[in-house]
XYZ file of N, CA, C and O in Angstrom:
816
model
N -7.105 -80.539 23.134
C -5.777 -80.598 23.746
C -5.183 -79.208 23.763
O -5.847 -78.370 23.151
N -4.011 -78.770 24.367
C -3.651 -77.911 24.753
C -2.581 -77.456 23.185
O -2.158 -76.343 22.873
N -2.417 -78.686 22.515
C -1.770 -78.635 21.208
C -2.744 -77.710 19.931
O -2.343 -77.137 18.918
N -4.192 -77.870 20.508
C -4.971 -77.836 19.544
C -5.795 -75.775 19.898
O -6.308 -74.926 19.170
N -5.548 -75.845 20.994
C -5.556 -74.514 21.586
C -4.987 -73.347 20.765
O -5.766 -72.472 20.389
N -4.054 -73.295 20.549
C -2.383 -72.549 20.264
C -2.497 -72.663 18.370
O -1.869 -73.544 17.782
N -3.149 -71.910 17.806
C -3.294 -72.042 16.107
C -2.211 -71.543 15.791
O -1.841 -70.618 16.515
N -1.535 -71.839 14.924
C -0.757 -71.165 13.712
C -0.533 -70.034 13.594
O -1.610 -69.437 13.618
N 0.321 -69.335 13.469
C 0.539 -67.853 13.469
C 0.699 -67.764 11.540
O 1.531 -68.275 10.790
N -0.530 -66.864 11.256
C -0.077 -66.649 9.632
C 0.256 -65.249 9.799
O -0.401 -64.329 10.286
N 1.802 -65.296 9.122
C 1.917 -63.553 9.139
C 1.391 -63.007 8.116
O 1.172 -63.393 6.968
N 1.131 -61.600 8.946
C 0.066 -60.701 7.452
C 0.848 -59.387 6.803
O 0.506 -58.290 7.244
N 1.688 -59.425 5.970
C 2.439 -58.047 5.410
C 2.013 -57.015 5.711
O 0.863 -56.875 5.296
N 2.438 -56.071 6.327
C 1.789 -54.802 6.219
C 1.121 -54.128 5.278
O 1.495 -54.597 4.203
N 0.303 -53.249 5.090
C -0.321 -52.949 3.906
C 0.912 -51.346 3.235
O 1.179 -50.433 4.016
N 1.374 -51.349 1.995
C 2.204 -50.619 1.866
C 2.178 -49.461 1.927
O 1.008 -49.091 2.033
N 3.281 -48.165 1.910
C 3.072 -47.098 2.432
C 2.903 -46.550 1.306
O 3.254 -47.181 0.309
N 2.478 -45.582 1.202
C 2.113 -44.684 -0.033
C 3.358 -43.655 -0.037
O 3.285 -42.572 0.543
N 4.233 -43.979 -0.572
C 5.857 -43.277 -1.287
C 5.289 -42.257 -2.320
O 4.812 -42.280 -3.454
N 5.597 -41.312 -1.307
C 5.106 -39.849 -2.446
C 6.596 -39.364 -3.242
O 7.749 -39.367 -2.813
N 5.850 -38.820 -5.029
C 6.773 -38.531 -5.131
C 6.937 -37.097 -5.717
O 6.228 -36.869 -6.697
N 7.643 -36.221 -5.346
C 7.879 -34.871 -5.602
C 8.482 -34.596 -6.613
O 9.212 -35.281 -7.330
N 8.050 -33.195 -6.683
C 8.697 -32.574 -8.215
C 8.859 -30.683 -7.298
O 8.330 -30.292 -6.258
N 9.585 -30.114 -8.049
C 9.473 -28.692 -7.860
C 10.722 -28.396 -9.088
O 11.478 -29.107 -9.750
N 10.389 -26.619 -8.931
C 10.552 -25.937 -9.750
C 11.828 -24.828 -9.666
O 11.650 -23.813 -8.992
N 12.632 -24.959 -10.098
C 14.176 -24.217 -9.830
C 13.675 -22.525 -10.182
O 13.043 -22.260 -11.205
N 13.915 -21.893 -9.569
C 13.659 -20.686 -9.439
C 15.240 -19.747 -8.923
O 15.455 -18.576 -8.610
N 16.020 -20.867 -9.035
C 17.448 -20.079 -8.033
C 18.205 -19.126 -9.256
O 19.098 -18.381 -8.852
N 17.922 -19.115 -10.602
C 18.765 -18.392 -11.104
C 17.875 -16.648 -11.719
O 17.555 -16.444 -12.890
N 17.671 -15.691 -10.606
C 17.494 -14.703 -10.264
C 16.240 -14.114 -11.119
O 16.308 -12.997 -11.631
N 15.104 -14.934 -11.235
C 14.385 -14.519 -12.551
C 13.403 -13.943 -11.866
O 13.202 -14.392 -10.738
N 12.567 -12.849 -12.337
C 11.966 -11.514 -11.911
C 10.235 -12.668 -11.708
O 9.715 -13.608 -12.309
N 10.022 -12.055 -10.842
C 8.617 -12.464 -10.260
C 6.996 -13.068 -11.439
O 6.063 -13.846 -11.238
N 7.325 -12.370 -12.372
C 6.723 -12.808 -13.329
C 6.649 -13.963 -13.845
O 5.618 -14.582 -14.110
N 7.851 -14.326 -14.020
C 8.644 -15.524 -14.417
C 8.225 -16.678 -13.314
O 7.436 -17.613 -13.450
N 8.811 -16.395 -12.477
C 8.594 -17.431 -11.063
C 6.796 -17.892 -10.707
O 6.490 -18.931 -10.122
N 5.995 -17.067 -11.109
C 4.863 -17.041 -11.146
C 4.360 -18.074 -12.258
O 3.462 -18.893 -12.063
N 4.981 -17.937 -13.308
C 4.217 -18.836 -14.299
C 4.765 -20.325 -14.054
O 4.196 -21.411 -14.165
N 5.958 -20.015 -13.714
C 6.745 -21.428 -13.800
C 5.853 -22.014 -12.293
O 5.117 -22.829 -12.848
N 5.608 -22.069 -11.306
C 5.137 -22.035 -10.063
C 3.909 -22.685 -10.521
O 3.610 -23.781 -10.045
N 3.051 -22.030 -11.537
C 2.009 -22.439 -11.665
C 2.198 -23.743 -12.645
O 1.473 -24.735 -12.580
N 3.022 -23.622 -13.340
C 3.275 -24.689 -14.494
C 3.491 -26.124 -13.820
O 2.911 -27.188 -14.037
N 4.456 -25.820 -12.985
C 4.717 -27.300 -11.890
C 3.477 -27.912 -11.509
O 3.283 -29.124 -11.605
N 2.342 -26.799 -10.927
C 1.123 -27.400 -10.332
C 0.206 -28.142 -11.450
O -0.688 -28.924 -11.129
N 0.373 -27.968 -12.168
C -0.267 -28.644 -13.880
C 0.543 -29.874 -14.204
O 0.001 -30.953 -14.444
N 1.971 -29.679 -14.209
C 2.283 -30.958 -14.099
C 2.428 -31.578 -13.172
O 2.946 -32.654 -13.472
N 2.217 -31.467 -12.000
C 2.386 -32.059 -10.934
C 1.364 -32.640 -10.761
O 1.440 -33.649 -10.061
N 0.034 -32.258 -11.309
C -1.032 -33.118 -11.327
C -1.630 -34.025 -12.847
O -2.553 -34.789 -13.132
N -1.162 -33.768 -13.122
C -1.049 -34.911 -14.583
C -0.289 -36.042 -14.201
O -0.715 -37.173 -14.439
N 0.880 -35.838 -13.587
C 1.893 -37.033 -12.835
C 1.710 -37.746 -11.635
O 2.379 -38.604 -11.059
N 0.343 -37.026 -11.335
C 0.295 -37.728 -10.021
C 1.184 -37.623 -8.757
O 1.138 -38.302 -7.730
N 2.384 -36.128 -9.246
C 3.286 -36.219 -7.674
C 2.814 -34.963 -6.887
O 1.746 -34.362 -7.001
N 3.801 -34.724 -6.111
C 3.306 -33.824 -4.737
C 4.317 -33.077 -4.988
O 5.497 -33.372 -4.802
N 3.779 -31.830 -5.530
C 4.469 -30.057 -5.412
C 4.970 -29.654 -4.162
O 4.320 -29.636 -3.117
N 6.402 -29.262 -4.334
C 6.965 -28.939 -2.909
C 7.733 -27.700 -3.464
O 8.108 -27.649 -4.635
N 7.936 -26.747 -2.598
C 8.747 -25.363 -3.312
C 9.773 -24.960 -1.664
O 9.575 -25.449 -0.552
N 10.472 -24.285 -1.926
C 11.115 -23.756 -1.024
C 10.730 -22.614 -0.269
O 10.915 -21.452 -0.629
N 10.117 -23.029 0.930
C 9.397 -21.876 2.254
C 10.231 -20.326 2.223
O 9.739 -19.259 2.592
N 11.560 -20.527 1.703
C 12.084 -18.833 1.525
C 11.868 -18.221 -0.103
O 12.335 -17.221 -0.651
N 11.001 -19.236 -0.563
C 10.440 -18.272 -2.577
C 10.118 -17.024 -1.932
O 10.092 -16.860 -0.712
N 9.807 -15.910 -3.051
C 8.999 -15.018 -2.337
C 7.737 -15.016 -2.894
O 7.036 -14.037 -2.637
N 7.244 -15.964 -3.663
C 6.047 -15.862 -3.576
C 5.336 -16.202 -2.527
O 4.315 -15.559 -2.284
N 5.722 -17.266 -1.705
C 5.779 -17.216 -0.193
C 4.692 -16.087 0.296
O 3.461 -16.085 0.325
N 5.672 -15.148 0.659
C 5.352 -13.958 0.928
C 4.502 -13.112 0.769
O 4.126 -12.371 1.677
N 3.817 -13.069 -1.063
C 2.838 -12.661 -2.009
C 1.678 -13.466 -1.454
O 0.954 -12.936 -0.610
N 1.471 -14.566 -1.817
C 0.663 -15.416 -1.705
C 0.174 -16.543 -0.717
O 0.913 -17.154 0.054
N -1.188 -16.727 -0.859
C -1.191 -17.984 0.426
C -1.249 -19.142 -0.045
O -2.327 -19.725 -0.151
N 0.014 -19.731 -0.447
C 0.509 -20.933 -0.970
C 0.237 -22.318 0.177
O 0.459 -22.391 1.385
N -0.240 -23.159 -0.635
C -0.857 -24.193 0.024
C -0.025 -25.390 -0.248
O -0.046 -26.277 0.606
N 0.906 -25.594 -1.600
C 2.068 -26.567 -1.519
C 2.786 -26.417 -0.514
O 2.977 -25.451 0.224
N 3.438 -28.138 -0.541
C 3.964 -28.352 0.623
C 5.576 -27.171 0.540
O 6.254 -27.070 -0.483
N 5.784 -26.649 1.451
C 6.894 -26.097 1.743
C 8.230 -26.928 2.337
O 8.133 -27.965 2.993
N 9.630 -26.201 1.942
C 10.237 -27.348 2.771
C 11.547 -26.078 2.822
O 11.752 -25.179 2.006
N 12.248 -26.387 4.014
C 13.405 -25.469 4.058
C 14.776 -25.348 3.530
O 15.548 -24.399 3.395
N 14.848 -26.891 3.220
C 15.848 -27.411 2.507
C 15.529 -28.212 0.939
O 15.985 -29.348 0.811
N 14.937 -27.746 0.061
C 14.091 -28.587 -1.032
C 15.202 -29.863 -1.783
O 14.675 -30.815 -2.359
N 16.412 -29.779 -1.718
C 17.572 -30.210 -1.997
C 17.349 -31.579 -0.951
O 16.846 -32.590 -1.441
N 17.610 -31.567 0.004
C 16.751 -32.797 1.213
C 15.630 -33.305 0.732
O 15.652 -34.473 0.342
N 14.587 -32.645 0.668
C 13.539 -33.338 0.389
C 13.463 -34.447 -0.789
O 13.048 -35.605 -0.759
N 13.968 -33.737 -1.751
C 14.454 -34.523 -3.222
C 14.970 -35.591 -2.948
O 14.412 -36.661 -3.188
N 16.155 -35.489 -2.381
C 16.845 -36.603 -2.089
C 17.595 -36.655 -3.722
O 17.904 -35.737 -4.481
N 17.733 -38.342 -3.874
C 18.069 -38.629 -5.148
C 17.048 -38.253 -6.138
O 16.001 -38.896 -6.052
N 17.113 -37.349 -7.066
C 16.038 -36.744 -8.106
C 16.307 -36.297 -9.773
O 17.367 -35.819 -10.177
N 15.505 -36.477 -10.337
C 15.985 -36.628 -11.689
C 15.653 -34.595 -12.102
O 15.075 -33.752 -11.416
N 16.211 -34.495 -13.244
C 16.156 -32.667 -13.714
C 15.416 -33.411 -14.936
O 15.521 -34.510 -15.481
N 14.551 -32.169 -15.108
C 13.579 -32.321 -16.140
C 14.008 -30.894 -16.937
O 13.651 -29.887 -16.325
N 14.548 -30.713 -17.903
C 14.928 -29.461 -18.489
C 13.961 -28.778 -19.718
O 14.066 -29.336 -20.810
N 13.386 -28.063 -19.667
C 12.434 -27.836 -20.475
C 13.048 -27.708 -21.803
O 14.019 -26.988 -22.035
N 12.262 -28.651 -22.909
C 12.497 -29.042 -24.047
C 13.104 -27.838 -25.137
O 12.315 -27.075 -25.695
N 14.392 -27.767 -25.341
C 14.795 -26.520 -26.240
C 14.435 -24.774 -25.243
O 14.815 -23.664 -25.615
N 14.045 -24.925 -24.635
C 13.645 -24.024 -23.809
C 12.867 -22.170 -24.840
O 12.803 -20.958 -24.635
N 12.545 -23.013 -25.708
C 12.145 -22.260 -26.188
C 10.696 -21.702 -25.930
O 9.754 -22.378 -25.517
N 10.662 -20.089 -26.301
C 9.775 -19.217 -25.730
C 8.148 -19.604 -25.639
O 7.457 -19.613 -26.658
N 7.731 -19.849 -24.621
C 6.354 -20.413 -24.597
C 5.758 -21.247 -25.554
O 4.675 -21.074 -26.114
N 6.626 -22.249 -25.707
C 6.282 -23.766 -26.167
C 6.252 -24.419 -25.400
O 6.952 -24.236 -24.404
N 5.113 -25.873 -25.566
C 4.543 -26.794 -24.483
C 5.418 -27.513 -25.114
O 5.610 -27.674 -26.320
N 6.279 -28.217 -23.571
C 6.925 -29.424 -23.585
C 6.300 -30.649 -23.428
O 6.300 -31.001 -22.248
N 5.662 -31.580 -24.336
C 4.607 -32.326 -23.938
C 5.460 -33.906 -23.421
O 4.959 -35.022 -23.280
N 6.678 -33.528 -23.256
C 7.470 -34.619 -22.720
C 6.564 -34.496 -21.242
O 5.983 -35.559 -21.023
N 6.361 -33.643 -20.383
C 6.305 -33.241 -19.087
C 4.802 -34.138 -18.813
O 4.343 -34.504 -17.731
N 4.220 -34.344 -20.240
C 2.605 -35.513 -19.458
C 2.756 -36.778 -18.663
O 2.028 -37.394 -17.885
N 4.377 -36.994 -19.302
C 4.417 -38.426 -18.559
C 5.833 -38.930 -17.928
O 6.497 -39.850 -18.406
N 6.150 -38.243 -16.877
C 7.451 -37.611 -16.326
C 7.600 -39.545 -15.510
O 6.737 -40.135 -14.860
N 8.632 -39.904 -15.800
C 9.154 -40.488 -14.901
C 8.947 -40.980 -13.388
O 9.495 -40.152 -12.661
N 8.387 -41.975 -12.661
C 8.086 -41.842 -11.309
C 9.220 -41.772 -10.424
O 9.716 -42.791 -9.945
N 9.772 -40.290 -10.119
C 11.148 -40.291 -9.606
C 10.899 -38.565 -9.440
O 10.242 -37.837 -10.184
N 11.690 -38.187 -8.153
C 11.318 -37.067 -7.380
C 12.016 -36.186 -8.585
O 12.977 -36.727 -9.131
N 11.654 -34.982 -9.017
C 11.890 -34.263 -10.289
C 12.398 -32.807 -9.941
O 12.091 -32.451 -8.803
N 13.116 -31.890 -10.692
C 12.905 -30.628 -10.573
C 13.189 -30.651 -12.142
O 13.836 -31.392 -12.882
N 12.068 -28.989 -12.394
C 12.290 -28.477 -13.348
C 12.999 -27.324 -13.775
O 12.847 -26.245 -13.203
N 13.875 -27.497 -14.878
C 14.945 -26.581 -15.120
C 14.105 -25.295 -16.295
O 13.777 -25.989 -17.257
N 13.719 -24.026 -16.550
C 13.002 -23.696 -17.556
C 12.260 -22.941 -16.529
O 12.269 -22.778 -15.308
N 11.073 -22.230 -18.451
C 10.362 -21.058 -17.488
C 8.918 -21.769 -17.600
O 7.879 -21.503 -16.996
N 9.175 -22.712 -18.520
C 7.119 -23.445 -18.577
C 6.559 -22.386 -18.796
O 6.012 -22.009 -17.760
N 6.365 -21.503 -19.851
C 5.460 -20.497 -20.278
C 4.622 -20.750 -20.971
O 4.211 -19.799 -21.636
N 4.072 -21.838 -21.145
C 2.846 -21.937 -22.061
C 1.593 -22.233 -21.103
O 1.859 -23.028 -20.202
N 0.062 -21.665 -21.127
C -1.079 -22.329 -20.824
C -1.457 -23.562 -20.861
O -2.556 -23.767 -20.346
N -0.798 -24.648 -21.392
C -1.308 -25.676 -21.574
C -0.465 -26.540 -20.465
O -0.976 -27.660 -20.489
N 0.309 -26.528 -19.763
C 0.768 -26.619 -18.481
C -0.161 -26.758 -17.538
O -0.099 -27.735 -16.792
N -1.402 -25.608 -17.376
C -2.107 -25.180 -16.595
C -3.670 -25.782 -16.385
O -4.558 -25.568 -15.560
N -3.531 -26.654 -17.575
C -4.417 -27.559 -17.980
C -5.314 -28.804 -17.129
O -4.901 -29.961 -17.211
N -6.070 -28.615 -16.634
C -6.945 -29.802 -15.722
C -6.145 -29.168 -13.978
O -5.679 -29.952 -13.151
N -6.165 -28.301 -13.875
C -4.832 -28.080 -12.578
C -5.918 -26.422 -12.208
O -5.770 -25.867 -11.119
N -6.701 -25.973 -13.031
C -7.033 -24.185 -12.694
C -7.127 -24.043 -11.427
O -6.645 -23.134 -10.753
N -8.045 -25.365 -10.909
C -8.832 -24.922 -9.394
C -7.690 -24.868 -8.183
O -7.728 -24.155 -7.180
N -6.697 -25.797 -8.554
C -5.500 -25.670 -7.725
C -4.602 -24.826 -8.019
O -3.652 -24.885 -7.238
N -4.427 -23.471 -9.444
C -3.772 -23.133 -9.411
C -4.294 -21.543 -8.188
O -3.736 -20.908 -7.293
N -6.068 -21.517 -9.102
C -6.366 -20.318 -8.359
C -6.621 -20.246 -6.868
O -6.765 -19.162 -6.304
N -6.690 -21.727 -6.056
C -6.510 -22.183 -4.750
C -5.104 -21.106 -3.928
O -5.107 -20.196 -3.099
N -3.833 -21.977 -4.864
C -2.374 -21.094 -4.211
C -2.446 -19.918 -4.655
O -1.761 -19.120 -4.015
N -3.132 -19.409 -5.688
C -2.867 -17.932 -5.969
C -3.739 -16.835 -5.568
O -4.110 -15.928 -6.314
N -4.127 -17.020 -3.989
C -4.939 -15.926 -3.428
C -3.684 -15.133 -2.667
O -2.805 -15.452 -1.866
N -4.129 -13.813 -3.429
C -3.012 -12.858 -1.927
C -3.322 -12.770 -0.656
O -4.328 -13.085 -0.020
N -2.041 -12.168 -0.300
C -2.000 -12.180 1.379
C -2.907 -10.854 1.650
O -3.342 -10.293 0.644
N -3.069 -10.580 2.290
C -4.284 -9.354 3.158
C -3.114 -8.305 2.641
O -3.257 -7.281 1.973
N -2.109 -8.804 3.085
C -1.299 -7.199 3.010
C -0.871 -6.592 1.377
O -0.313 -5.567 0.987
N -1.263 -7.412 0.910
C -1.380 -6.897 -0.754
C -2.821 -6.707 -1.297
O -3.040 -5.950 -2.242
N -3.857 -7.458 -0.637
C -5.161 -7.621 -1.501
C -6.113 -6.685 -0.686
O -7.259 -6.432 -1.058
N -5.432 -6.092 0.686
C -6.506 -5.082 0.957
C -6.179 -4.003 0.207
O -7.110 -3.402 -0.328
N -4.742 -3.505 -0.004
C -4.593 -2.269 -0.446
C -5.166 -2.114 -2.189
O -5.482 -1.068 -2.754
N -5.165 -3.368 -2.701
C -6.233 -3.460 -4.133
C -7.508 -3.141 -4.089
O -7.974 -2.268 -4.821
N -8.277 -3.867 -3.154
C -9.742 -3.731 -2.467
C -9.655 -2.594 -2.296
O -10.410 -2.015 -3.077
N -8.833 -1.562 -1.334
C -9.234 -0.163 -1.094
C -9.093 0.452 -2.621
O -10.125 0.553 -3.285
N -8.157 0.757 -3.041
C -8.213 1.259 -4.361
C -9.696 1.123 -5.162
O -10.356 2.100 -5.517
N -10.034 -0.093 -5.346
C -11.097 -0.504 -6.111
C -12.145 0.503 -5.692
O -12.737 1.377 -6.325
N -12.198 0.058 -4.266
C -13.455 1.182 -3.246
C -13.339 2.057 -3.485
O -14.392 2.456 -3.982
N -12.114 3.310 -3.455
C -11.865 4.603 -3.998
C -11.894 4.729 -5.263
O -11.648 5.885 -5.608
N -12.148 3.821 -6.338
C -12.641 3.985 -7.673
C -13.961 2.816 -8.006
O -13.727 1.640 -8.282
N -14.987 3.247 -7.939
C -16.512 2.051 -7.489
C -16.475 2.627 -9.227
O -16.097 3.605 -9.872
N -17.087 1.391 -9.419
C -17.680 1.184 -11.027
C -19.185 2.268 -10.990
O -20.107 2.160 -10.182
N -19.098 3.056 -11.856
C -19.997 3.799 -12.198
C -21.942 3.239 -12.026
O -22.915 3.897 -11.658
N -21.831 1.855 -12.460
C -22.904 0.956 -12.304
C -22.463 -0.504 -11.879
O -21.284 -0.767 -11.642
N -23.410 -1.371 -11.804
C -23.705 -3.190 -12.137
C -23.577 -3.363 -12.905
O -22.994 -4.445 -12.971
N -23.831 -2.776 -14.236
C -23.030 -3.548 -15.746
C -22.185 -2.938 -15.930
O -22.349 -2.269 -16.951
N -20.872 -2.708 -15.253
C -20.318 -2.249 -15.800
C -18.847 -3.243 -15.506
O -18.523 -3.418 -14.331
N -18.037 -3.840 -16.573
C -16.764 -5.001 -16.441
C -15.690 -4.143 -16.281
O -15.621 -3.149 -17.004
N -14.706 -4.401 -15.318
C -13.612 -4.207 -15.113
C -12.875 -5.052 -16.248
O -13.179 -6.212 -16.529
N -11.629 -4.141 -17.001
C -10.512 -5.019 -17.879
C -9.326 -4.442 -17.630
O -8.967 -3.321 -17.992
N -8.403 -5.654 -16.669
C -7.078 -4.816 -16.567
C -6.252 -4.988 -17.916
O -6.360 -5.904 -18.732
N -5.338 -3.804 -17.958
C -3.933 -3.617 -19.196
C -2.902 -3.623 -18.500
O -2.560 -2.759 -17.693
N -2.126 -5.006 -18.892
C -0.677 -4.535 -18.580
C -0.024 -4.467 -19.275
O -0.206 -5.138 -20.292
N 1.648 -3.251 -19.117
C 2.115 -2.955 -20.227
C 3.040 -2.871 -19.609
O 3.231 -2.304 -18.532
N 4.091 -3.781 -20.644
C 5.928 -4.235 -19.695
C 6.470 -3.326 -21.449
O 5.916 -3.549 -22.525
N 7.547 -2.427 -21.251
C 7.778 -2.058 -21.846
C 9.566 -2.656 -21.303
O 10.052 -3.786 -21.343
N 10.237 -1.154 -20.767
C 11.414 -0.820 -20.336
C 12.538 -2.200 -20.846
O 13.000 -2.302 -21.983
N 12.763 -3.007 -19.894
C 13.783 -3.696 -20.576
C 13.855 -4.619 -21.902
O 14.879 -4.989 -22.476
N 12.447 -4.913 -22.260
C 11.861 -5.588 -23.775
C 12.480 -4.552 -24.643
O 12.895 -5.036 -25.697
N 12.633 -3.506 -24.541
C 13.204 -2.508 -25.606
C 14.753 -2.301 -25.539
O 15.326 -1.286 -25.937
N 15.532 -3.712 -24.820
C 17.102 -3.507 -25.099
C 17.404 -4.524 -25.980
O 16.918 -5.650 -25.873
N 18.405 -4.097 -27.099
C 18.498 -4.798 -28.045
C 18.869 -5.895 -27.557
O 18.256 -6.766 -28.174
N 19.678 -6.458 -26.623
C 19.941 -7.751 -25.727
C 18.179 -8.552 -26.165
O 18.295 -9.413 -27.037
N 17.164 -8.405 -25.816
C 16.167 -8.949 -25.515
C 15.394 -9.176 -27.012
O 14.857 -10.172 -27.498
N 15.580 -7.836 -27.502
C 14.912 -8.003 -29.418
C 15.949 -8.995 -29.835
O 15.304 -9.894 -30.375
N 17.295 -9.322 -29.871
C 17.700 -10.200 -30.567
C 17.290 -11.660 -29.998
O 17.707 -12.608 -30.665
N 16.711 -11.883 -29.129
C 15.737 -13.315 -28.596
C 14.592 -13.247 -29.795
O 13.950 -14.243 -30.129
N 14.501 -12.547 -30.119
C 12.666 -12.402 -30.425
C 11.599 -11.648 -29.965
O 10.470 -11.410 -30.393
N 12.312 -11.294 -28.874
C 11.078 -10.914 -28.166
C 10.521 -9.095 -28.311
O 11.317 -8.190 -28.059
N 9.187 -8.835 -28.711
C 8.643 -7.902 -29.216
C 8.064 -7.017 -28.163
O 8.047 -7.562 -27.059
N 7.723 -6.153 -28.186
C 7.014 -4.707 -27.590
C 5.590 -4.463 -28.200
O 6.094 -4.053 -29.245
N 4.580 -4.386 -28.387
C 3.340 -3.992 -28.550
C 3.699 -2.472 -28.970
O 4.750 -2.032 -28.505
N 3.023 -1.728 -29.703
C 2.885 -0.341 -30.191
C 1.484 -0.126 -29.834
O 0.581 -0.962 -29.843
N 1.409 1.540 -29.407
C -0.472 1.612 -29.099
C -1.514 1.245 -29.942
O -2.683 1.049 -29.611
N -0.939 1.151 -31.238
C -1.784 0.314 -32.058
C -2.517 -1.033 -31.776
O -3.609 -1.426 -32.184
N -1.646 -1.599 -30.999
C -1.967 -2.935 -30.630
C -3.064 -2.868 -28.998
O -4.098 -3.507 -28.805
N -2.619 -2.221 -28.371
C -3.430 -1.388 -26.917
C -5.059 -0.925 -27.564
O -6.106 -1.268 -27.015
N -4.983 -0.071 -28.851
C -6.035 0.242 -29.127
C -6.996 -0.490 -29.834
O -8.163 -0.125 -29.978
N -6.397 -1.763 -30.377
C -7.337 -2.610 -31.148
C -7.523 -3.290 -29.806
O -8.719 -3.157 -29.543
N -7.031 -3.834 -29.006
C -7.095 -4.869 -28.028
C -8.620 -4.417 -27.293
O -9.623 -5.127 -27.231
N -8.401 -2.575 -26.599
C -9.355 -2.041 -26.326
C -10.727 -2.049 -26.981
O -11.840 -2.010 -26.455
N -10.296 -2.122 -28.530
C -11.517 -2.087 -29.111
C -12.013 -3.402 -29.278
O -13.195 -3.306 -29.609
N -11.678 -4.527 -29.208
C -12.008 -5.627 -28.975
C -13.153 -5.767 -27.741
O -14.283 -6.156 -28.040
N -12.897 -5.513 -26.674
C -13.249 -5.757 -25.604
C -14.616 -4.581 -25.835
O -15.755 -4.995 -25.621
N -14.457 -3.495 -26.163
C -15.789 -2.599 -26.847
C -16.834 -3.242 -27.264
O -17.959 -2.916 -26.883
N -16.507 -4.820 -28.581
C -17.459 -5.074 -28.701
C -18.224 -6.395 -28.220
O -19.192 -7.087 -28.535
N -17.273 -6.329 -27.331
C -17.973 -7.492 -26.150
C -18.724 -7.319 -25.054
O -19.621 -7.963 -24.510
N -18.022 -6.053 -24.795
C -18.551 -5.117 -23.577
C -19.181 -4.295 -23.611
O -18.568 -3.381 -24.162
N -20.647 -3.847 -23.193
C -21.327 -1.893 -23.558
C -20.296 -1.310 -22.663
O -19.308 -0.739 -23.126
N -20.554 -1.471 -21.108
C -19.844 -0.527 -20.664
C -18.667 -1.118 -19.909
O -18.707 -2.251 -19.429
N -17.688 -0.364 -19.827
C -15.935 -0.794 -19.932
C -15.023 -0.210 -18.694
O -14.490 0.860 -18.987
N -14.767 -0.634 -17.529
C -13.976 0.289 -17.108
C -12.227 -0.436 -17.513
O -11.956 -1.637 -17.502
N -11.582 0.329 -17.732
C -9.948 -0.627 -18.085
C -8.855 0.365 -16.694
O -8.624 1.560 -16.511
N -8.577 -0.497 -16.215
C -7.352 -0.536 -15.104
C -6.120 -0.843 -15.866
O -6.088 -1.873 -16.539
N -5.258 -0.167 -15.829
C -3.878 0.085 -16.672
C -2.968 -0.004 -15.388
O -3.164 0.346 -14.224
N -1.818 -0.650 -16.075
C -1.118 -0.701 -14.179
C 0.546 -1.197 -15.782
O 1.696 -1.450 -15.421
């Protein structure tokens, strides 16, 4: 019959959308490139322990430095939407906040500098992914390098860096925070002596 034609309509739910959820990293209160760098990378460590999606603001300047592969956004404040602050624990000097393993499923920013390695944890391949330079910084390294060729094939490059200048205002010693003496440069060097026969060290 024409009754028997015409079946039943069973409705079928859509299958659900996959609701991403974001986190990023406050960088707005004027902190020197160093800083922004670790914290940058720290997000990407937790951002993958949590399972959310790293978003930063397209005018950072690491931007600029680097060929950053998180999502960018022009307005990061929009993107968030309604979002919870994650403030790094006591904010004290390169201690792991291990609150941050199991963040809330709710779009996040982090307040802090995240200076510890252990941030960086199960995350390397994505950190050293975003942290390739742009041509216009990494050729003029490459040439340098070329205008100084390693003497041989065994021979290891070890860079030194040495932040002195504002670590030496009493503003900064009353934090804690210390200066290295060449004493410390020269054991470090000699360290690497007996790891290394031959040594070239790049000081910058």
């Amino acid at each position: 019959t024409l009754e028997s034609f015409f079946l039943p309509v069973v409705p079928v739910a859509p299958p659900p959308t996959l609701q991403r959820t974001y986190i990023t990293a406050d960088d707005s209160d004027g902190r020197r490139f160093g800083n922004m760098l670790f914290c940058y990378a720290s997000m990407l460590g937790i951002a993958a322990r949590n399972n959310m999606t790293p978003v930063m603001p397209s005018s950072s300047r690491l931007v600029s430095v680097f060929n950053i592969q998180t999502a960018l956004s022009p307005d990061v404040t929009n993107t968030l939407g309604m979002h919870k602050v994650h403030e790094e624990l006591g904010r004290r000097a390169c201690a792991y906040d291990f609150s941050t393993q199991n963040l809330p499923k709710a779009n996040t920013k982090l307040l802090g500098y995240y200076q510890s390695w252990k941030y960086l944890e199960g995350a390397e391949g994505e950190v050293r992914l975003n942290l390739k330079f742009r041509d216009g910084y990494l050729n003029p390294a490459l040439d340098f390098l070329r205008r100084h060729p390693l003497p041989s094939t065994d021979y290891v490059r070890v860079g030194i860096h040495v932040r002195r200048g504002d670590m030496l205002q009493p503003y900064y010693q009353r934090y804690g925070y210390t200066v290295p003496d060449a004493d410390y440069f020269k054991r470090a060097m000699q360290y690497f002596g007996t790891k290394f026969e031959h040594i070239q060290f790049v000081v910058c």
